Structure formats: structure tokens, C-alpha cells
């Protein structure tokens, strides 16, 4: 073996031993995320299927929901935070915060799903099915509306 290759291999081994635990942790987190998203995608796809959602394969269904989650995440943060902060500071009541959260989160999720639906040709989602699943997903997060917003002391 040339000296260059031996040096490169030893450098690679040193990097691997240094970052081994971090790499394994990252891979496990990615696997956990994909696993949870896959289950959520299969359940959501079944619900949306009742309302006209069609997909070519299970892989495209899972990819659809993973990409939609990433796309809608920034707007969903605002949709989740705004009602919590307004409720925390007493600007709105809990009775107003929950419908506001449901509305904002439904819109944020629906927009993300519609954007991904537009660009993915292997899935076809009716607007009604997108709104229904967005509303159902918003109901799941509505139980956390009373929690103290992060970053507020």
C-alpha cells in the first residue's frame, strides 16, 4: 500500500473512533424519525384514501408525508407558538386559544401538504382530503396548548 493510502485510512479510522457514538446516535434518530413518520403516513394515507387520496406506492406515500413535514415545519412553529404565547400573557382565553391553534395548524399543515402534492406526481390528493387530515393532525397537538411556551421564563 502506498503511504498516502495508509495515512488516509489511519485518518479515517481516527475520525471513526472519535465520532462513532455521535454517528450511531444520529443514525438511530433518523431511523426513529422515519419509522414514526412511516406509521403516521400509513394511517394518514388510509384516512385520506377515503376522501380520494391516491398514491403509486407505499414508498411514495411515506416520502410524501416526510417531505410535507419538513416543508410545513417552519410555519407550524409559528402556528403552534402564537396561541400559546397569547394565552400565556392573558391576551386570549383558553376557549379562544384552542380554535386559533386548530385554525393556524390546519392551514400550516394543509399548505405544506398541498405544496408537496403539487410537485410529487406519484401522489394525488384532493383538497378536501388534505384539509381533513390537517385538521385531524391539529387536534392531536391541541392538547398541548396549556403548556408553557419554550423560551419564556
Tab-separated table of C-alpha atoms in Angstrom:
chain	number	residue	atom	x	y	z
A	1	UNK	CA	0.000	0.000	0.000
A	2	UNK	CA	1.244	3.453	-0.802
A	3	UNK	CA	1.981	5.715	2.131
A	4	UNK	CA	-0.799	8.108	1.096
A	5	UNK	CA	-3.463	5.396	1.367
A	6	UNK	CA	-2.188	4.179	4.738
A	7	UNK	CA	-2.253	7.747	6.045
A	8	UNK	CA	-5.766	8.266	4.653
A	9	UNK	CA	-7.000	5.002	6.221
A	10	UNK	CA	-5.476	5.815	9.585
A	11	UNK	CA	-7.040	9.275	9.454
A	12	UNK	CA	-10.396	7.727	8.610
A	13	UNK	CA	-10.069	5.242	11.482
A	14	UNK	CA	-9.226	8.084	13.857
A	15	UNK	CA	-12.269	10.057	12.717
A	16	UNK	CA	-14.476	6.972	13.019
A	17	UNK	CA	-13.311	6.243	16.565
A	18	UNK	CA	-13.746	9.890	17.526
A	19	UNK	CA	-17.268	10.279	16.122
A	20	UNK	CA	-18.522	6.676	16.360
A	21	UNK	CA	-21.072	7.314	19.103
A	22	UNK	CA	-22.355	10.509	17.505
A	23	UNK	CA	-22.788	8.843	14.121
A	24	UNK	CA	-24.641	5.876	15.639
A	25	UNK	CA	-26.876	8.244	17.643
A	26	UNK	CA	-27.664	10.283	14.543
A	27	UNK	CA	-28.466	7.144	12.537
A	28	UNK	CA	-30.743	5.871	15.313
A	29	UNK	CA	-32.569	9.223	15.481
A	30	UNK	CA	-33.044	9.262	11.713
A	31	UNK	CA	-34.344	5.677	11.815
A	32	UNK	CA	-36.730	6.572	14.647
A	33	UNK	CA	-37.983	9.657	12.769
A	34	UNK	CA	-38.536	7.699	9.558
A	35	UNK	CA	-40.248	4.894	11.497
A	36	UNK	CA	-42.663	7.215	13.274
A	37	UNK	CA	-43.328	9.157	10.082
A	38	UNK	CA	-43.953	5.888	8.221
A	39	UNK	CA	-46.600	4.797	10.705
A	40	UNK	CA	-48.168	8.264	10.651
A	41	UNK	CA	-48.060	8.267	6.839
A	42	UNK	CA	-49.759	4.876	6.564
A	43	UNK	CA	-52.535	5.857	8.961
A	44	UNK	CA	-52.954	9.290	7.362
A	45	UNK	CA	-52.898	7.769	3.878
A	46	UNK	CA	-55.668	5.376	4.866
A	47	UNK	CA	-57.803	8.216	6.232
A	48	UNK	CA	-57.109	10.392	3.192
A	49	UNK	CA	-57.851	7.452	0.888
A	50	UNK	CA	-61.466	7.632	1.966
A	51	UNK	CA	-61.556	11.169	0.584
A	52	UNK	CA	-59.865	10.491	-2.747
A	53	UNK	CA	-56.136	10.363	-1.969
A	54	UNK	CA	-54.198	8.143	-4.395
A	55	UNK	CA	-50.540	7.113	-4.456
A	56	UNK	CA	-48.436	4.827	-6.637
A	57	UNK	CA	-46.530	3.018	-3.882
A	58	UNK	CA	-46.138	2.906	-0.121
A	59	UNK	CA	-42.705	4.468	-0.551
A	60	UNK	CA	-44.170	7.477	-2.320
A	61	UNK	CA	-46.790	7.787	0.426
A	62	UNK	CA	-44.130	7.800	3.154
A	63	UNK	CA	-41.932	10.197	1.173
A	64	UNK	CA	-44.931	12.487	0.659
A	65	UNK	CA	-45.523	12.841	4.401
A	66	UNK	CA	-41.829	13.144	5.319
A	67	UNK	CA	-41.287	15.944	2.807
A	68	UNK	CA	-44.551	17.616	3.843
A	69	UNK	CA	-43.446	17.536	7.490
A	70	UNK	CA	-40.161	19.219	6.603
A	71	UNK	CA	-41.818	21.798	4.340
A	72	UNK	CA	-44.548	22.764	6.796
A	73	UNK	CA	-42.326	22.741	9.901
A	74	UNK	CA	-41.325	26.452	9.907
A	75	UNK	CA	-44.915	27.668	9.537
A	76	UNK	CA	-46.131	25.086	12.038
A	77	UNK	CA	-43.766	26.503	14.644
A	78	UNK	CA	-45.461	29.890	14.335
A	79	UNK	CA	-48.917	28.300	14.286
A	80	UNK	CA	-48.112	26.455	17.497
A	81	UNK	CA	-46.357	29.308	19.279
A	82	UNK	CA	-48.729	32.196	18.618
A	83	UNK	CA	-51.771	30.846	20.507
A	84	UNK	CA	-49.562	29.590	23.363
A	85	UNK	CA	-47.869	32.959	23.816
A	86	UNK	CA	-51.139	34.893	23.593
A	87	UNK	CA	-52.694	32.530	26.141
A	88	UNK	CA	-49.670	32.712	28.443
A	89	UNK	CA	-49.748	36.521	28.511
A	90	UNK	CA	-53.510	36.565	29.064
A	91	UNK	CA	-54.388	38.226	25.756
A	92	UNK	CA	-56.819	35.439	24.867
A	93	UNK	CA	-58.680	32.795	26.837
A	94	UNK	CA	-58.195	29.045	26.502
A	95	UNK	CA	-61.533	28.917	24.701
A	96	UNK	CA	-60.092	31.207	22.032
A	97	UNK	CA	-56.581	29.728	22.006
A	98	UNK	CA	-57.678	26.215	21.052
A	99	UNK	CA	-59.725	27.230	17.958
A	100	UNK	CA	-56.968	29.659	16.939
A	101	UNK	CA	-54.402	26.867	17.233
A	102	UNK	CA	-56.612	24.454	15.290
A	103	UNK	CA	-57.122	27.000	12.514
A	104	UNK	CA	-53.457	28.028	12.225
A	105	UNK	CA	-52.077	24.498	12.463
A	106	UNK	CA	-54.617	23.167	9.962
A	107	UNK	CA	-53.657	25.902	7.496
A	108	UNK	CA	-49.908	25.356	8.032
A	109	UNK	CA	-50.155	21.591	7.561
A	110	UNK	CA	-52.537	21.879	4.603
A	111	UNK	CA	-50.271	24.335	2.799
A	112	UNK	CA	-47.286	22.017	3.302
A	113	UNK	CA	-49.245	19.031	2.017
A	114	UNK	CA	-50.563	20.993	-0.977
A	115	UNK	CA	-47.072	22.171	-1.936
A	116	UNK	CA	-45.695	18.634	-1.833
A	117	UNK	CA	-48.765	17.313	-3.669
A	118	UNK	CA	-48.181	19.838	-6.444
A	119	UNK	CA	-44.586	18.715	-7.010
A	120	UNK	CA	-44.966	14.944	-6.463
A	121	UNK	CA	-46.525	13.274	-9.455
A	122	UNK	CA	-46.693	9.881	-7.728
A	123	UNK	CA	-49.407	11.104	-5.339
A	124	UNK	CA	-52.735	12.789	-5.989
A	125	UNK	CA	-54.525	14.367	-3.057
A	126	UNK	CA	-57.896	16.043	-3.170
A	127	UNK	CA	-58.039	19.368	-1.331
A	128	UNK	CA	-60.772	18.029	0.938
A	129	UNK	CA	-58.633	15.052	1.998
A	130	UNK	CA	-55.735	17.394	2.762
A	131	UNK	CA	-57.918	19.641	4.926
A	132	UNK	CA	-59.440	16.670	6.772
A	133	UNK	CA	-56.082	15.103	7.661
A	134	UNK	CA	-54.629	18.517	8.550
A	135	UNK	CA	-57.491	19.131	10.948
A	136	UNK	CA	-57.113	15.664	12.488
A	137	UNK	CA	-53.382	16.223	12.975
A	138	UNK	CA	-54.106	19.633	14.520
A	139	UNK	CA	-56.446	18.002	17.058
A	140	UNK	CA	-53.552	15.779	18.184
A	141	UNK	CA	-51.430	18.831	19.039
A	142	UNK	CA	-54.254	20.853	20.603
A	143	UNK	CA	-53.873	19.080	23.935
A	144	UNK	CA	-50.527	20.845	24.457
A	145	UNK	CA	-51.992	24.346	24.251
A	146	UNK	CA	-51.773	24.849	28.039
A	147	UNK	CA	-48.064	24.078	28.213
A	148	UNK	CA	-45.781	26.999	28.935
A	149	UNK	CA	-44.115	28.290	25.738
A	150	UNK	CA	-40.423	27.481	25.430
A	151	UNK	CA	-38.066	30.364	25.986
A	152	UNK	CA	-40.336	32.278	28.344
A	153	UNK	CA	-39.113	32.450	31.930
